[in-house]
Coordinates of C-alpha atoms in Angstrom, one line a residue:
M1 CA -31.6 -10.9 -1.1
T2 CA -30.0 -11.9 -4.4
I3 CA -27.2 -14.3 -5.1
L4 CA -24.8 -11.4 -5.3
D5 CA -25.7 -10.4 -1.7
R6 CA -24.9 -13.9 -0.5
W7 CA -21.3 -13.9 -1.9
S8 CA -18.3 -13.5 0.4
P9 CA -17.4 -9.9 1.3
G10 CA -14.4 -9.9 -1.0
Y11 CA -16.3 -10.8 -4.1
N12 CA -15.3 -7.5 -5.8
E13 CA -11.7 -8.7 -5.7
I14 CA -12.7 -12.1 -7.0
I15 CA -14.9 -10.9 -9.8
S16 CA -13.1 -8.3 -11.9
G17 CA -12.8 -7.1 -15.4
S18 CA -15.2 -8.9 -17.8
R19 CA -16.6 -11.0 -15.0
A20 CA -17.8 -7.9 -13.2
R21 CA -19.9 -7.0 -16.2
S22 CA -21.9 -10.2 -15.7
V23 CA -23.4 -8.8 -12.5
A24 CA -26.5 -7.4 -14.2
A25 CA -27.2 -10.7 -15.9
V26 CA -27.4 -12.8 -12.8
R27 CA -28.9 -10.3 -10.3
T28 CA -32.3 -12.0 -10.6
L29 CA -31.0 -15.5 -9.9
P30 CA -33.0 -16.6 -6.8
P31 CA -31.3 -17.6 -3.5
A32 CA -31.4 -21.4 -2.8
E33 CA -34.0 -20.9 0.0
D34 CA -36.3 -19.0 -2.3
R35 CA -36.5 -21.7 -5.0
D36 CA -39.1 -21.3 -7.7
L37 CA -40.9 -24.6 -8.1
R38 CA -42.7 -23.6 -11.3
P39 CA -39.9 -25.0 -13.6
A40 CA -40.0 -28.3 -11.8
L41 CA -43.8 -28.4 -12.0
F42 CA -43.9 -27.7 -15.7
L43 CA -41.0 -30.1 -16.4
G44 CA -42.8 -32.9 -14.6
I45 CA -46.0 -32.3 -16.5
T46 CA -43.9 -32.1 -19.7
N47 CA -42.5 -35.5 -19.0
W48 CA -46.0 -36.9 -18.6
F49 CA -47.1 -35.3 -21.8
L50 CA -44.0 -36.6 -23.7
F51 CA -44.8 -40.1 -22.4
L52 CA -48.4 -39.9 -23.6
D53 CA -47.4 -38.3 -27.0
H54 CA -45.0 -41.2 -27.6
I55 CA -47.8 -43.8 -27.5
P56 CA -49.4 -43.9 -31.0
D57 CA -53.1 -44.3 -31.4
N58 CA -53.7 -43.3 -27.8
A59 CA -56.8 -41.2 -27.2
V60 CA -55.4 -40.0 -23.8
N61 CA -52.7 -38.0 -25.5
G62 CA -55.5 -35.7 -26.7
V63 CA -55.0 -33.8 -23.4
T64 CA -51.4 -32.8 -24.1
I65 CA -50.6 -29.2 -25.0
R66 CA -49.7 -30.0 -28.7
N67 CA -53.4 -30.3 -29.3
F68 CA -54.1 -26.8 -28.1
G69 CA -51.7 -24.7 -30.1
F70 CA -48.7 -24.5 -32.4
S71 CA -46.0 -25.5 -29.9
G72 CA -45.8 -28.6 -27.7
A73 CA -44.2 -30.4 -24.8
T74 CA -40.8 -30.5 -26.6
E75 CA -40.5 -26.7 -26.6
L76 CA -41.4 -26.6 -22.9
F77 CA -38.8 -29.3 -22.1
I78 CA -36.0 -27.6 -23.9
F79 CA -36.8 -24.1 -22.6
I80 CA -36.9 -25.3 -18.9
S81 CA -33.7 -27.3 -19.5
G82 CA -32.0 -24.1 -20.7
Y83 CA -33.4 -22.1 -17.8
T84 CA -32.3 -24.5 -15.1
A85 CA -28.8 -25.1 -16.8
A86 CA -28.2 -21.3 -16.8
A87 CA -29.4 -20.8 -13.3
L88 CA -27.2 -23.6 -11.9
Y89 CA -24.1 -23.5 -14.0
G90 CA -24.2 -19.7 -14.4
R91 CA -24.0 -19.4 -10.6
L92 CA -21.2 -21.9 -10.5
M93 CA -19.2 -20.1 -13.2
L94 CA -19.4 -16.8 -11.2
E95 CA -18.7 -18.3 -7.8
R96 CA -16.0 -20.8 -8.7
G97 CA -14.7 -19.8 -12.1
V98 CA -15.3 -20.5 -15.8
I99 CA -13.2 -23.7 -15.8
V100 CA -15.2 -25.3 -13.0
G101 CA -18.5 -24.3 -14.5
A102 CA -17.5 -25.5 -18.0
T103 CA -16.2 -28.9 -16.7
R104 CA -19.4 -29.4 -14.6
L105 CA -21.5 -28.7 -17.7
L106 CA -19.5 -31.2 -19.7
S107 CA -19.8 -33.7 -16.9
R108 CA -23.6 -33.2 -17.0
A109 CA -23.6 -33.7 -20.8
W110 CA -21.5 -36.9 -20.3
S111 CA -24.0 -38.3 -17.7
L112 CA -26.8 -37.5 -20.2
Y113 CA -24.9 -39.3 -22.9
A114 CA -24.3 -42.3 -20.6
A115 CA -28.1 -42.4 -19.9
Y116 CA -28.7 -42.3 -23.6
I117 CA -26.4 -45.2 -24.3
V118 CA -28.1 -47.4 -21.7
L119 CA -31.5 -46.4 -23.0
F120 CA -30.5 -46.8 -26.7
V121 CA -29.2 -50.4 -26.1
I122 CA -32.3 -51.4 -24.0
Y123 CA -34.6 -49.8 -26.5
I124 CA -33.1 -51.4 -29.6
A125 CA -32.9 -54.8 -27.8
S126 CA -36.5 -54.6 -26.7
I127 CA -37.8 -53.7 -30.2
G128 CA -35.8 -56.5 -31.8
Y129 CA -37.0 -59.0 -29.2
V130 CA -40.7 -58.0 -29.6
A131 CA -40.3 -58.1 -33.4
A132 CA -38.9 -61.7 -33.3
Q133 CA -40.8 -63.1 -30.4
Y134 CA -44.2 -62.0 -31.6
A135 CA -43.7 -62.1 -35.3
A136 CA -44.2 -58.4 -35.6
P137 CA -41.5 -57.1 -38.1
D138 CA -43.5 -54.0 -38.8
I139 CA -42.6 -52.6 -35.4
I140 CA -39.0 -52.3 -36.5
G141 CA -40.0 -49.9 -39.3
E142 CA -42.5 -48.1 -37.1
F143 CA -39.7 -47.2 -34.6
N144 CA -37.2 -46.2 -37.3
V145 CA -34.7 -49.0 -36.6
D146 CA -34.8 -50.7 -40.0
G147 CA -31.0 -50.9 -40.1
L148 CA -31.1 -53.6 -37.4
I149 CA -31.9 -56.1 -40.1
D150 CA -29.2 -55.3 -42.7
H151 CA -26.7 -53.1 -40.8
L152 CA -26.7 -54.1 -37.2
I153 CA -23.2 -53.0 -36.2
R154 CA -23.4 -49.8 -38.2
T155 CA -26.8 -49.0 -36.7
L156 CA -25.5 -49.5 -33.2
A157 CA -22.3 -47.5 -34.0
R158 CA -24.2 -44.6 -35.5
G159 CA -26.6 -44.6 -32.6
L160 CA -23.7 -44.2 -30.2
M161 CA -22.7 -41.1 -32.3
L162 CA -26.2 -39.6 -31.8
E163 CA -27.1 -40.3 -35.5
S164 CA -29.9 -42.8 -34.7
K165 CA -33.4 -42.1 -36.0
A166 CA -34.9 -44.5 -33.4
R167 CA -38.3 -43.1 -32.6
N168 CA -38.7 -41.1 -29.3
L169 CA -35.0 -40.8 -28.7
D170 CA -34.7 -37.6 -30.6
V171 CA -35.4 -35.2 -27.7
L172 CA -32.7 -36.7 -25.6
Q173 CA -30.2 -36.5 -28.5
L174 CA -31.1 -32.8 -28.9
Y175 CA -30.7 -32.2 -25.1
I176 CA -27.2 -33.8 -25.1
F177 CA -26.1 -31.7 -28.0
L178 CA -27.3 -28.5 -26.4
M179 CA -25.7 -29.2 -23.1
A180 CA -22.4 -30.3 -24.6
S181 CA -22.1 -27.0 -26.5
F182 CA -23.6 -24.7 -23.8
A183 CA -20.4 -23.8 -22.0
P184 CA -19.2 -21.0 -24.4
V185 CA -22.7 -19.8 -24.9
L186 CA -23.2 -19.5 -21.1
W187 CA -19.8 -17.7 -20.8
M188 CA -21.0 -15.2 -23.4
M189 CA -24.5 -15.0 -21.9
L190 CA -23.1 -13.9 -18.5
R191 CA -21.2 -11.1 -20.1
R192 CA -23.3 -10.0 -23.1
P193 CA -26.8 -11.5 -22.6
N194 CA -28.5 -9.5 -25.3
M195 CA -25.8 -10.0 -27.9
T196 CA -25.8 -13.7 -27.2
M197 CA -29.5 -13.8 -27.6
I198 CA -29.2 -12.0 -30.9
G199 CA -26.5 -14.4 -32.0
S200 CA -28.9 -17.3 -31.2
L201 CA -31.6 -15.7 -33.3
A202 CA -29.1 -15.2 -36.2
L203 CA -28.1 -18.9 -36.1
Y204 CA -31.7 -19.9 -36.0
F205 CA -32.6 -17.9 -39.2
A206 CA -29.4 -18.9 -40.9
A207 CA -30.0 -22.6 -40.3
R208 CA -33.5 -22.3 -41.7
W209 CA -32.3 -20.3 -44.7
F210 CA -29.3 -22.5 -45.6
E211 CA -31.0 -25.7 -44.4
W212 CA -28.2 -26.6 -41.9
N213 CA -28.8 -29.8 -39.9
L214 CA -27.0 -32.8 -38.6
P215 CA -27.1 -36.2 -40.5
S216 CA -28.9 -39.3 -39.3
F217 CA -28.4 -42.9 -40.1
P218 CA -29.2 -44.5 -42.5
E219 CA -30.5 -41.4 -44.3
G220 CA -31.9 -38.0 -43.6
N221 CA -31.2 -35.5 -40.9
W222 CA -32.1 -35.0 -37.2
Y223 CA -35.8 -34.8 -36.5
F224 CA -35.2 -31.8 -34.2
N225 CA -32.7 -29.6 -36.0
P226 CA -30.3 -28.5 -33.2
F227 CA -29.2 -25.3 -35.0
C228 CA -32.8 -24.2 -34.9
W229 CA -33.9 -25.6 -31.6
Q230 CA -31.0 -24.0 -29.7
L231 CA -33.1 -20.8 -29.9
V232 CA -35.5 -22.2 -27.3
F233 CA -32.7 -23.4 -25.0
V234 CA -30.8 -20.1 -25.2
F235 CA -34.0 -18.2 -24.7
G236 CA -34.5 -20.2 -21.4
A237 CA -31.0 -19.3 -20.3
W238 CA -31.5 -15.6 -21.2
V239 CA -34.7 -15.5 -19.1
A240 CA -33.0 -17.2 -16.2
L241 CA -30.2 -14.7 -16.2
G242 CA -32.5 -11.7 -16.1
G243 CA -32.8 -10.9 -19.7
T244 CA -36.4 -9.7 -19.3
R245 CA -35.6 -7.5 -16.3
P246 CA -34.9 -4.2 -18.2
Y247 CA -38.3 -4.6 -20.0
R248 CA -40.3 -5.4 -16.9
Q249 CA -42.4 -2.3 -17.0
I250 CA -43.3 -3.0 -20.6
L251 CA -44.1 -6.6 -20.0
E252 CA -46.4 -5.8 -17.1
R253 CA -48.7 -3.8 -19.3
P254 CA -52.2 -5.4 -19.4
I255 CA -52.4 -4.9 -23.2
L256 CA -49.6 -7.5 -23.7
L257 CA -51.4 -10.0 -21.5
H258 CA -54.6 -9.5 -23.6
L259 CA -52.7 -9.8 -26.9
G260 CA -51.0 -13.0 -25.6
I261 CA -54.3 -14.6 -24.6
A262 CA -55.8 -13.6 -28.0
F263 CA -52.9 -15.2 -29.9
L264 CA -53.3 -18.4 -27.8
V265 CA -57.0 -18.5 -28.6
F266 CA -56.2 -18.0 -32.3
A267 CA -53.7 -20.8 -32.2
L268 CA -56.2 -23.1 -30.5
V269 CA -58.8 -22.5 -33.2
V270 CA -56.3 -23.0 -36.1
T271 CA -54.9 -26.2 -34.4
T272 CA -58.4 -27.5 -33.8
A273 CA -59.3 -26.8 -37.5
G274 CA -56.4 -29.0 -38.5
H275 CA -58.1 -32.0 -37.0
F276 CA -61.4 -31.4 -38.7
T277 CA -61.7 -30.9 -42.5
E278 CA -65.0 -29.1 -42.2
I279 CA -63.6 -26.5 -39.9
A280 CA -60.4 -26.1 -41.9
E281 CA -62.4 -25.2 -45.1
V282 CA -63.9 -22.2 -43.3
F283 CA -60.4 -20.6 -43.0
P284 CA -58.9 -18.7 -45.9
S285 CA -55.8 -20.5 -47.3
W286 CA -53.4 -17.7 -46.4
L287 CA -54.3 -18.1 -42.8
Y288 CA -54.5 -21.8 -42.5
D289 CA -51.8 -23.1 -45.0
P290 CA -48.7 -21.6 -43.3
T291 CA -49.1 -23.8 -40.2
N292 CA -50.2 -27.0 -42.1
P293 CA -48.3 -29.2 -42.4
D294 CA -46.4 -28.3 -39.3
D295 CA -42.7 -27.5 -39.6
R296 CA -41.5 -29.1 -36.4
T297 CA -38.0 -30.1 -37.5
N298 CA -36.8 -26.6 -38.1
L299 CA -38.9 -25.0 -35.4
A300 CA -41.2 -22.8 -37.5
P301 CA -41.4 -19.2 -36.3
Y302 CA -45.1 -19.5 -35.4
R303 CA -44.2 -22.3 -33.0
V304 CA -41.6 -19.9 -31.4
V305 CA -44.1 -17.1 -31.1
H306 CA -46.8 -19.4 -29.7
F307 CA -44.4 -20.8 -27.0
V308 CA -43.3 -17.3 -26.0
A309 CA -46.9 -16.2 -25.7
L310 CA -47.8 -19.3 -23.7
A311 CA -44.8 -18.9 -21.3
F312 CA -45.6 -15.2 -20.9
V313 CA -49.3 -15.7 -20.1
V314 CA -48.7 -18.6 -17.7
T315 CA -46.0 -16.8 -15.7
R316 CA -48.2 -13.7 -15.5
L317 CA -51.2 -15.7 -14.2
L318 CA -49.2 -18.2 -12.0
P319 CA -46.9 -16.4 -9.6
K320 CA -44.0 -18.3 -8.0
D321 CA -45.6 -17.9 -4.5
W322 CA -48.8 -19.7 -5.6
P323 CA -49.8 -21.7 -2.5
P324 CA -50.6 -25.0 -4.3
L325 CA -46.9 -25.2 -5.4
R326 CA -46.1 -26.1 -1.8
G327 CA -49.1 -28.5 -1.4
R328 CA -49.6 -32.2 -1.8
I329 CA -51.6 -32.1 -5.0
L330 CA -48.9 -30.9 -7.3
E331 CA -46.0 -32.7 -5.5
P332 CA -46.0 -35.7 -7.9
A333 CA -45.5 -33.5 -10.9
I334 CA -42.8 -31.5 -9.1
Q335 CA -41.0 -34.7 -8.1
C336 CA -41.0 -35.8 -11.7
G337 CA -39.6 -32.5 -12.8
L338 CA -36.8 -32.6 -10.2
R339 CA -35.8 -36.1 -11.5
S340 CA -36.5 -35.1 -15.1
V341 CA -33.8 -37.1 -17.0
A342 CA -34.5 -40.4 -15.2
V343 CA -38.2 -39.9 -15.6
F344 CA -37.8 -39.1 -19.3
C345 CA -35.7 -42.2 -20.0
V346 CA -38.0 -44.5 -18.2
G347 CA -40.9 -42.8 -20.0
V348 CA -39.4 -43.5 -23.4
F349 CA -39.2 -47.2 -22.6
L350 CA -42.6 -47.3 -21.0
S351 CA -44.1 -45.6 -24.1
F352 CA -42.8 -48.6 -26.2
V353 CA -44.3 -51.0 -23.6
G354 CA -47.6 -49.1 -23.7
H355 CA -47.7 -49.2 -27.5
F356 CA -46.9 -52.9 -27.5
M357 CA -49.8 -53.5 -25.0
L358 CA -52.2 -51.6 -27.2
I359 CA -51.3 -53.4 -30.5
T360 CA -51.6 -56.8 -28.8
S361 CA -54.9 -56.1 -27.1
S362 CA -58.3 -54.7 -28.0
A363 CA -56.9 -51.2 -27.7
S364 CA -60.2 -50.1 -26.3
L365 CA -60.6 -46.7 -24.7
L366 CA -60.5 -48.3 -21.3
V367 CA -57.2 -50.1 -22.1
Q368 CA -55.7 -46.8 -23.4
V369 CA -56.7 -45.0 -20.2
Y370 CA -55.2 -47.9 -18.1
V371 CA -51.9 -47.9 -20.0
S372 CA -51.6 -44.1 -19.7
V373 CA -52.5 -43.8 -16.0
A374 CA -50.3 -46.8 -15.1
G375 CA -47.4 -45.4 -17.0
I376 CA -47.6 -42.0 -15.3
A377 CA -47.9 -43.7 -12.0
M378 CA -44.7 -45.7 -12.7
L379 CA -42.9 -42.5 -13.7
T380 CA -44.0 -40.9 -10.4
L381 CA -42.8 -43.8 -8.4
V382 CA -39.4 -43.7 -10.1
A383 CA -39.1 -40.0 -9.2
Y384 CA -40.1 -40.6 -5.6
Y385 CA -37.7 -43.5 -5.3
I386 CA -34.8 -41.5 -6.6
S387 CA -35.6 -38.7 -4.1
W388 CA -35.8 -41.2 -1.3
S389 CA -32.6 -42.9 -2.3
R390 CA -30.7 -39.6 -2.4
Q391 CA -32.0 -38.7 1.1
Q392 CA -30.7 -42.0 2.4
D393 CA -27.3 -41.4 0.8
A394 CA -27.2 -37.9 2.3
Q395 CA -28.0 -39.2 5.8
L396 CA -25.2 -41.8 5.4
S397 CA -22.7 -39.2 4.4
R398 CA -23.5 -37.1 7.4
A399 CA -23.3 -40.1 9.8

């Protein structure tokens, strides 16, 4: 049973004209009782990876996916965010109207912005305190908040306008921008999914060609160019709304799975070569140079291709009815995915704390492992606490 089957008997009268043309785009949205836990699982793991990646000089972040191919945890975070946003607010637009869906989207973007403000203030205050208390002024430059010294008010004001270059806040800034501008994209996606996807591709290539980006303070541009990175977000929405359904027979051909795996192996070899000069010298320049240095800001095409191949292979090999998804072992990661924004924000702060612990200690491998494991444990506790708190609120509302 699809979501369309669960609507009221008079839905044909409710959905007419252009809205009726969106039926094909949402027919694959799952019913609430048949929830796919894979997005939550991967989003939770992504939050762990982002926490580890945000701690410099940490050997444990060698296990994150950025070390095994061209794309990384950020692509996965943005893709799943687009997927879940389309599934949730697309259903809302169709059931309760465009205005309701758009206002809920803007409300979500506002809540993300509020979380960003709180995190930004705490983050800036913590960096400034550590720099002054422990006579470590270098940490201000390391976390890209040099303006605190000469332009405190302007740095804070620009930060509130999402123009801060403070380290590790860039993913959240990108997410806020994409959610705030998603309502018209989703409206179009529900009616012309393929045309909307083509428009996203056109914007991606135009932004790369004309070097469009948003400014940062005190100089430069956004680290994650939103006009390029929107492609991954819109692609997630397109998949969620059934964009791949007409091509299912083609996508199920074994040859595509084999090609996908072959490309992932190739990306693994090239990425590994980038860490070892001896291996890199074996590769011809035309094969190795295009991916080194990595163009992460403008989302290089090889990163897009790698992520699509990775998503394709993983979803082919890991069905949504995989039994461990309902088991205890994967539950911590799933909980972190369900409470993604809170976990991400706490992770950004804990990554700063972890980095501070490493630079003020021996930074031995044992200490790095301890900081990493302790941080992930704290993130998991935060996720479980939020779930428990919401259950208590739900019980009180029913009482």
